[in-house]
Amino acid sequence: MGVWQFIQDQVLGMKWLNELIGKGLSMLGLDIEKLVGGSVRFFLYDVLKITILLCLLIFIISYIQSYFPPERSKRILGRFHGVGANVISALLGTVTPFCSCSSIPLFIGFTSAGLPLGVTFSFLISSPMVDLGSLILLMSIFGVKVAIVYVAVGLVIAVLGGALIEKLHMEPYVEAFIRKAGGVDIETPALTVRERVQFAKEQVVSTFKKVFPYILVGVGIGAVIHNWIPEGWIEAVLGGNNPFGVVLAALVGVPMYADIFGTIPVAEALLYKGAQLGTILAFMMAVTTLSLPSMIMLRKAVKPKLLALFAGICIIGIIFVGYLFNIIQFL
């Protein structure tokens, strides 16, 4: 237990970094117990912590991802049928892009290649919601048990959502140009270890450039919530006394666009201020899975009825997760 606590606090949570930043700011004459000093400390600590974890995670996940190019992923998924195919697709989504917008091109490619629609939707739900990066970052704030349950429930939503879409035979609601595209098998040359490392490095640089502005915005919002907004306000809106807090958090999260790295600092600040755990997780899942830009992109590939079904499945699943975690937290 002591080892896990050390990993969570000092390795993932980097409390040593928070203390170091606090001492440095104090030496510079900034009172970290006051609003401005506390905000600066929160901002610097979270930006540095998330940046370090981000770069490390992207490198590791991209190295793993180099073994699963789209052609190989398509072949793997093509070997499975029924719910088993949905499970494999959802698991495959955990080692692919970090936000819904970057998952949609892969979803379109898989669908046009002739993979079952339900299988490709399991991938689309899983990819932004439960990637490996979210597991590590959630562990750094909420602990190992919460992170594992979050990922497990997210995978269940992805599998059930894809299976439901498959049962409803929604293929006619995919745009014609996707259905008629057909798949082209392209042999991917085997990469050497050096080439995989180079690929991972390039992904770190590319993803960091895209994600870092959202980290700054997310941490900035988190710093304001953490130090300037009274706890009573957060508890009244997102605390246990508001039975509709989960629904509100999910609806507020949908129009926003960020990835897990941008929402983590906001979630951390909300938790500190007394918001319920499930309500926070519902907000995070809504932002990463159902952002407005991703819905606009997806609309190019599917018709409104299928888009509405996908959004409905995700929203219902997210709200269920929110209330489930609130109950778990209460118990």
Short mmCIF file of C-alpha atoms in Angstrom, two decimals:
data_model
loop_
_atom_site.label_atom_id
_atom_site.label_comp_id
_atom_site.label_asym_id
_atom_site.label_seq_id
_atom_site.Cartn_x
_atom_site.Cartn_y
_atom_site.Cartn_z
CA MET A 1 0.00 0.00 0.00
CA GLY A 2 2.88 2.32 0.85
CA VAL A 3 4.48 1.72 -2.56
CA TRP A 4 1.24 2.49 -4.44
CA GLN A 5 0.75 5.64 -2.37
CA PHE A 6 4.31 6.74 -3.16
CA ILE A 7 3.76 6.13 -6.89
CA GLN A 8 0.48 8.05 -6.85
CA ASP A 9 1.78 10.98 -4.79
CA GLN A 10 5.39 11.39 -5.88
CA VAL A 11 5.69 9.71 -9.29
CA LEU A 12 2.32 10.45 -10.91
CA GLY A 13 1.13 13.31 -8.69
CA MET A 14 4.62 14.87 -8.47
CA LYS A 15 3.98 16.44 -5.07
CA TRP A 16 7.72 17.02 -4.80
CA LEU A 17 7.39 19.39 -7.77
CA ASN A 18 4.55 21.28 -6.08
CA GLU A 19 6.65 21.72 -2.94
CA LEU A 20 9.67 22.80 -4.98
CA ILE A 21 7.66 25.42 -6.86
CA GLY A 22 6.15 26.65 -3.59
CA LYS A 23 9.60 27.11 -2.04
CA GLY A 24 10.88 28.86 -5.17
CA LEU A 25 7.97 31.32 -5.24
CA SER A 26 8.36 32.00 -1.52
CA MET A 27 12.04 32.79 -2.05
CA LEU A 28 10.97 35.28 -4.70
CA GLY A 29 8.74 37.00 -2.15
CA LEU A 30 5.38 35.69 -3.35
CA ASP A 31 2.95 34.59 -0.64
CA ILE A 32 1.64 31.23 -1.89
CA GLU A 33 -1.09 31.21 0.76
CA LYS A 34 -2.83 34.19 -0.82
CA LEU A 35 -4.95 34.29 -3.98
CA VAL A 36 -2.34 35.50 -6.49
CA GLY A 37 0.49 33.40 -5.11
CA GLY A 38 -1.71 30.31 -4.88
CA SER A 39 -2.89 30.79 -8.47
CA VAL A 40 0.67 31.15 -9.78
CA ARG A 41 1.75 28.05 -7.87
CA PHE A 42 -1.20 26.01 -9.16
CA PHE A 43 -0.59 27.18 -12.74
CA LEU A 44 3.14 26.44 -12.81
CA TYR A 45 2.78 23.10 -11.04
CA ASP A 46 -0.02 21.77 -13.23
CA VAL A 47 1.52 22.99 -16.50
CA LEU A 48 4.87 21.37 -15.70
CA LYS A 49 3.34 18.16 -14.32
CA ILE A 50 0.97 17.64 -17.23
CA THR A 51 3.67 18.54 -19.77
CA ILE A 52 6.09 15.98 -18.33
CA LEU A 53 3.43 13.26 -18.21
CA LEU A 54 2.11 14.25 -21.62
CA CYS A 55 5.46 13.93 -23.41
CA LEU A 56 6.31 10.66 -21.68
CA LEU A 57 2.88 9.15 -22.36
CA ILE A 58 2.75 10.25 -26.01
CA PHE A 59 6.17 8.70 -26.60
CA ILE A 60 5.20 5.37 -25.03
CA ILE A 61 1.75 5.20 -26.64
CA SER A 62 3.06 6.29 -30.05
CA TYR A 63 5.74 3.60 -29.90
CA ILE A 64 3.00 1.03 -29.21
CA GLN A 65 0.84 2.59 -31.91
CA SER A 66 3.61 2.08 -34.47
CA TYR A 67 2.75 -1.61 -34.34
CA PHE A 68 -0.89 -0.87 -35.24
CA PRO A 69 -1.08 1.18 -38.46
CA PRO A 70 -4.58 1.47 -39.99
CA GLU A 71 -4.00 -1.43 -42.41
CA ARG A 72 -2.91 -3.80 -39.66
CA SER A 73 -5.67 -2.61 -37.34
CA LYS A 74 -8.22 -3.32 -40.07
CA ARG A 75 -6.86 -6.84 -40.52
CA ILE A 76 -6.94 -7.48 -36.76
CA LEU A 77 -10.53 -6.28 -36.45
CA GLY A 78 -11.56 -8.29 -39.50
CA ARG A 79 -10.66 -11.54 -37.73
CA PHE A 80 -13.30 -11.08 -35.04
CA HIS A 81 -17.08 -11.15 -35.19
CA GLY A 82 -20.00 -10.25 -32.92
CA VAL A 83 -19.43 -8.65 -29.54
CA GLY A 84 -15.86 -9.96 -29.56
CA ALA A 85 -15.10 -7.62 -32.45
CA ASN A 86 -16.57 -4.69 -30.47
CA VAL A 87 -14.36 -5.56 -27.50
CA ILE A 88 -11.20 -5.71 -29.61
CA SER A 89 -12.16 -2.46 -31.35
CA ALA A 90 -12.73 -0.69 -28.04
CA LEU A 91 -9.38 -1.95 -26.72
CA LEU A 92 -7.67 -0.83 -29.93
CA GLY A 93 -9.10 2.63 -29.32
CA THR A 94 -7.05 2.94 -26.13
CA VAL A 95 -3.77 3.10 -28.08
CA THR A 96 -4.89 5.60 -30.71
CA PRO A 97 -5.29 9.41 -30.85
CA PHE A 98 -6.04 11.51 -27.81
CA CYS A 99 -9.13 13.44 -28.88
CA SER A 100 -12.32 12.76 -30.79
CA CYS A 101 -11.37 14.93 -33.79
CA SER A 102 -8.22 12.93 -34.47
CA SER A 103 -10.14 9.63 -34.07
CA ILE A 104 -12.76 10.44 -36.71
CA PRO A 105 -10.45 10.09 -39.77
CA LEU A 106 -9.52 6.58 -38.58
CA PHE A 107 -13.20 5.80 -38.02
CA ILE A 108 -13.97 6.90 -41.59
CA GLY A 109 -11.10 4.81 -42.93
CA PHE A 110 -12.24 1.70 -41.06
CA THR A 111 -15.85 2.18 -42.17
CA SER A 112 -14.97 2.74 -45.83
CA ALA A 113 -12.76 -0.38 -45.67
CA GLY A 114 -15.88 -2.45 -45.00
CA LEU A 115 -15.58 -3.16 -41.28
CA PRO A 116 -18.95 -3.59 -39.48
CA LEU A 117 -20.42 -0.24 -38.48
CA GLY A 118 -20.93 -1.23 -34.85
CA VAL A 119 -17.28 -2.25 -34.57
CA THR A 120 -16.05 1.08 -35.93
CA PHE A 121 -18.34 2.98 -33.53
CA SER A 122 -16.94 1.03 -30.57
CA PHE A 123 -13.55 2.34 -31.66
CA LEU A 124 -14.89 5.88 -32.09
CA ILE A 125 -16.38 5.94 -28.57
CA SER A 126 -13.39 4.33 -26.89
CA SER A 127 -10.58 6.25 -28.56
CA PRO A 128 -11.06 9.71 -26.99
CA MET A 129 -12.78 8.50 -23.82
CA VAL A 130 -10.43 5.86 -22.41
CA ASP A 131 -6.98 6.18 -23.94
CA LEU A 132 -3.96 5.04 -21.92
CA GLY A 133 -3.03 8.65 -21.27
CA SER A 134 -6.30 9.23 -19.43
CA LEU A 135 -5.62 6.19 -17.24
CA ILE A 136 -2.23 7.50 -16.10
CA LEU A 137 -3.40 11.09 -15.60
CA LEU A 138 -6.51 10.01 -13.70
CA MET A 139 -4.31 7.87 -11.46
CA SER A 140 -2.19 10.93 -10.68
CA ILE A 141 -5.22 12.81 -9.29
CA PHE A 142 -8.02 10.42 -8.36
CA GLY A 143 -6.05 7.31 -7.45
CA VAL A 144 -5.59 3.86 -8.99
CA LYS A 145 -9.04 2.44 -8.18
CA VAL A 146 -10.99 5.36 -9.63
CA ALA A 147 -8.85 5.42 -12.79
CA ILE A 148 -9.23 1.69 -13.44
CA VAL A 149 -13.01 1.74 -12.85
CA TYR A 150 -13.34 4.80 -15.11
CA VAL A 151 -11.51 3.06 -17.96
CA ALA A 152 -13.42 -0.20 -17.44
CA VAL A 153 -16.81 1.52 -17.50
CA GLY A 154 -15.76 3.58 -20.53
CA LEU A 155 -14.87 0.40 -22.41
CA VAL A 156 -18.24 -1.13 -21.48
CA ILE A 157 -20.02 1.94 -22.90
CA ALA A 158 -17.98 1.65 -26.11
CA VAL A 159 -18.75 -2.06 -26.51
CA LEU A 160 -22.46 -1.75 -25.71
CA GLY A 161 -22.87 1.38 -27.84
CA GLY A 162 -21.24 -0.24 -30.85
CA ALA A 163 -23.23 -3.46 -30.38
CA LEU A 164 -26.50 -1.49 -30.24
CA ILE A 165 -25.69 0.40 -33.45
CA GLU A 166 -24.88 -2.95 -35.09
CA LYS A 167 -28.21 -4.46 -33.96
CA LEU A 168 -30.17 -1.50 -35.30
CA HIS A 169 -28.60 -1.93 -38.77
CA MET A 170 -27.75 1.74 -39.25
CA GLU A 171 -25.58 1.20 -42.36
CA PRO A 172 -28.02 3.14 -44.64
CA TYR A 173 -27.34 6.23 -42.51
CA VAL A 174 -23.66 6.33 -43.46
CA GLU A 175 -23.02 8.83 -46.23
CA ALA A 176 -22.81 7.23 -49.69
CA PHE A 177 -19.25 8.34 -50.44
CA ILE A 178 -18.05 6.46 -47.33
CA ARG A 179 -19.94 3.25 -48.17
CA LYS A 180 -18.77 3.26 -51.80
CA ALA A 181 -15.15 4.13 -51.11
CA GLY A 182 -14.03 0.54 -50.60
CA GLY A 183 -10.86 -0.54 -48.90
CA VAL A 184 -7.37 -0.57 -50.35
CA ASP A 185 -4.85 -2.86 -48.73
CA ILE A 186 -1.47 -1.23 -48.48
CA GLU A 187 1.42 -3.25 -47.19
CA THR A 188 3.10 -1.38 -44.38
CA PRO A 189 6.85 -1.99 -44.30
CA ALA A 190 8.20 -3.37 -41.03
CA LEU A 191 9.81 -0.61 -38.99
CA THR A 192 13.07 -0.95 -37.16
CA VAL A 193 13.36 -0.03 -33.49
CA ARG A 194 15.15 3.17 -34.47
CA GLU A 195 12.34 4.10 -36.88
CA ARG A 196 9.72 3.42 -34.21
CA VAL A 197 11.60 5.64 -31.76
CA GLN A 198 11.82 8.36 -34.40
CA PHE A 199 8.08 8.01 -35.11
CA ALA A 200 7.34 8.32 -31.38
CA LYS A 201 9.52 11.45 -31.11
CA GLU A 202 7.74 13.05 -34.06
CA GLN A 203 4.37 12.25 -32.48
CA VAL A 204 5.49 13.86 -29.22
CA VAL A 205 6.40 17.09 -31.01
CA SER A 206 3.30 17.10 -33.23
CA THR A 207 0.81 16.26 -30.48
CA PHE A 208 2.43 18.62 -27.97
CA LYS A 209 2.10 21.55 -30.37
CA LYS A 210 -1.61 20.80 -30.83
CA VAL A 211 -2.38 20.09 -27.18
CA PHE A 212 -0.27 22.63 -25.28
CA PRO A 213 -2.59 25.63 -25.88
CA TYR A 214 -5.46 23.61 -24.38
CA ILE A 215 -3.28 22.71 -21.40
CA LEU A 216 -2.60 26.40 -20.77
CA VAL A 217 -6.30 27.28 -21.04
CA GLY A 218 -7.35 24.31 -18.91
CA VAL A 219 -4.80 25.02 -16.20
CA GLY A 220 -5.70 28.71 -16.27
CA ILE A 221 -9.37 27.89 -15.70
CA GLY A 222 -8.36 25.40 -13.03
CA ALA A 223 -6.25 28.02 -11.24
CA VAL A 224 -9.20 30.45 -11.19
CA ILE A 225 -11.56 27.76 -9.85
CA HIS A 226 -8.99 26.54 -7.34
CA ASN A 227 -8.17 29.91 -5.81
CA TRP A 228 -10.86 32.45 -6.66
CA ILE A 229 -14.27 30.74 -6.76
CA PRO A 230 -15.81 30.06 -3.32
CA GLU A 231 -16.34 26.42 -2.40
CA GLY A 232 -19.99 27.11 -1.63
CA TRP A 233 -20.69 28.03 -5.25
CA ILE A 234 -19.17 24.82 -6.62
CA GLU A 235 -20.90 22.66 -4.01
CA ALA A 236 -24.27 24.30 -4.75
CA VAL A 237 -24.02 23.60 -8.49
CA LEU A 238 -21.96 20.40 -8.70
CA GLY A 239 -22.15 19.04 -5.16
CA GLY A 240 -24.34 16.38 -3.61
CA ASN A 241 -27.22 18.76 -2.92
CA ASN A 242 -27.93 19.20 -6.64
CA PRO A 243 -29.41 15.95 -8.06
CA PHE A 244 -29.07 17.32 -11.59
CA GLY A 245 -25.37 18.17 -11.26
CA VAL A 246 -24.31 15.26 -13.46
CA VAL A 247 -26.73 16.18 -16.23
CA LEU A 248 -25.64 19.82 -16.06
CA ALA A 249 -21.95 18.89 -16.19
CA ALA A 250 -22.50 16.64 -19.21
CA LEU A 251 -24.50 19.27 -21.12
CA VAL A 252 -21.95 22.00 -20.33
CA GLY A 253 -19.10 19.76 -21.49
CA VAL A 254 -20.55 18.89 -24.91
CA PRO A 255 -20.04 22.29 -26.66
CA MET A 256 -16.46 22.56 -25.40
CA TYR A 257 -13.40 21.23 -27.22
CA ALA A 258 -10.37 19.90 -25.38
CA ASP A 259 -8.66 16.62 -24.74
CA ILE A 260 -7.98 14.76 -21.53
CA PHE A 261 -4.86 16.86 -20.87
CA GLY A 262 -6.82 20.11 -20.97
CA THR A 263 -9.69 18.88 -18.80
CA ILE A 264 -7.61 17.24 -16.04
CA PRO A 265 -6.60 20.54 -14.32
CA VAL A 266 -10.20 21.77 -14.39
CA ALA A 267 -11.33 18.46 -12.88
CA GLU A 268 -8.63 18.66 -10.23
CA ALA A 269 -9.74 22.15 -9.19
CA LEU A 270 -13.43 21.18 -9.13
CA LEU A 271 -12.69 18.16 -6.93
CA TYR A 272 -10.71 20.33 -4.52
CA LYS A 273 -13.64 22.74 -4.30
CA GLY A 274 -16.17 20.06 -3.37
CA ALA A 275 -17.70 18.94 -6.66
CA GLN A 276 -18.75 15.29 -6.69
CA LEU A 277 -16.43 12.80 -8.35
CA GLY A 278 -19.04 11.41 -10.77
CA THR A 279 -20.11 14.89 -11.81
CA ILE A 280 -16.51 15.78 -12.63
CA LEU A 281 -15.97 12.59 -14.62
CA ALA A 282 -19.20 13.21 -16.56
CA PHE A 283 -17.90 16.66 -17.51
CA MET A 284 -14.56 15.22 -18.62
CA MET A 285 -16.13 12.46 -20.70
CA ALA A 286 -18.54 14.89 -22.39
CA VAL A 287 -15.72 17.28 -23.34
CA THR A 288 -13.43 14.58 -24.76
CA THR A 289 -16.07 12.43 -26.49
CA LEU A 290 -18.78 14.80 -27.76
CA SER A 291 -17.09 18.10 -28.52
CA LEU A 292 -18.87 20.32 -31.05
CA PRO A 293 -15.99 20.26 -33.62
CA SER A 294 -15.96 16.45 -33.60
CA MET A 295 -19.74 16.35 -34.13
CA ILE A 296 -19.38 18.65 -37.13
CA MET A 297 -16.66 16.42 -38.59
CA LEU A 298 -18.66 13.27 -37.95
CA ARG A 299 -21.72 14.78 -39.64
CA LYS A 300 -19.74 14.78 -42.91
CA ALA A 301 -19.55 10.98 -42.70
CA VAL A 302 -22.94 9.98 -41.26
CA LYS A 303 -26.52 11.18 -41.58
CA PRO A 304 -28.35 13.07 -38.79
CA LYS A 305 -30.25 10.03 -37.50
CA LEU A 306 -27.06 8.01 -36.90
CA LEU A 307 -25.28 11.06 -35.50
CA ALA A 308 -28.15 11.62 -33.04
CA LEU A 309 -28.08 7.94 -32.03
CA PHE A 310 -24.33 8.08 -31.42
CA ALA A 311 -24.65 11.28 -29.36
CA GLY A 312 -27.59 9.85 -27.42
CA ILE A 313 -25.71 6.64 -26.55
CA CYS A 314 -22.71 8.65 -25.37
CA ILE A 315 -24.75 11.13 -23.31
CA ILE A 316 -26.78 8.39 -21.61
CA GLY A 317 -23.60 6.42 -20.90
CA ILE A 318 -21.81 9.50 -19.55
CA ILE A 319 -24.71 10.43 -17.25
CA PHE A 320 -24.89 6.82 -16.02
CA VAL A 321 -21.16 6.88 -15.23
CA GLY A 322 -21.57 10.18 -13.40
CA TYR A 323 -24.32 8.95 -11.11
CA LEU A 324 -22.56 5.61 -10.62
CA PHE A 325 -19.38 7.29 -9.37
CA ASN A 326 -21.36 9.67 -7.19
CA ILE A 327 -23.03 6.68 -5.53
CA ILE A 328 -19.67 4.94 -5.12
CA GLN A 329 -18.19 8.10 -3.59
CA PHE A 330 -21.15 8.41 -1.21
CA LEU A 331 -20.87 4.77 -0.11
#
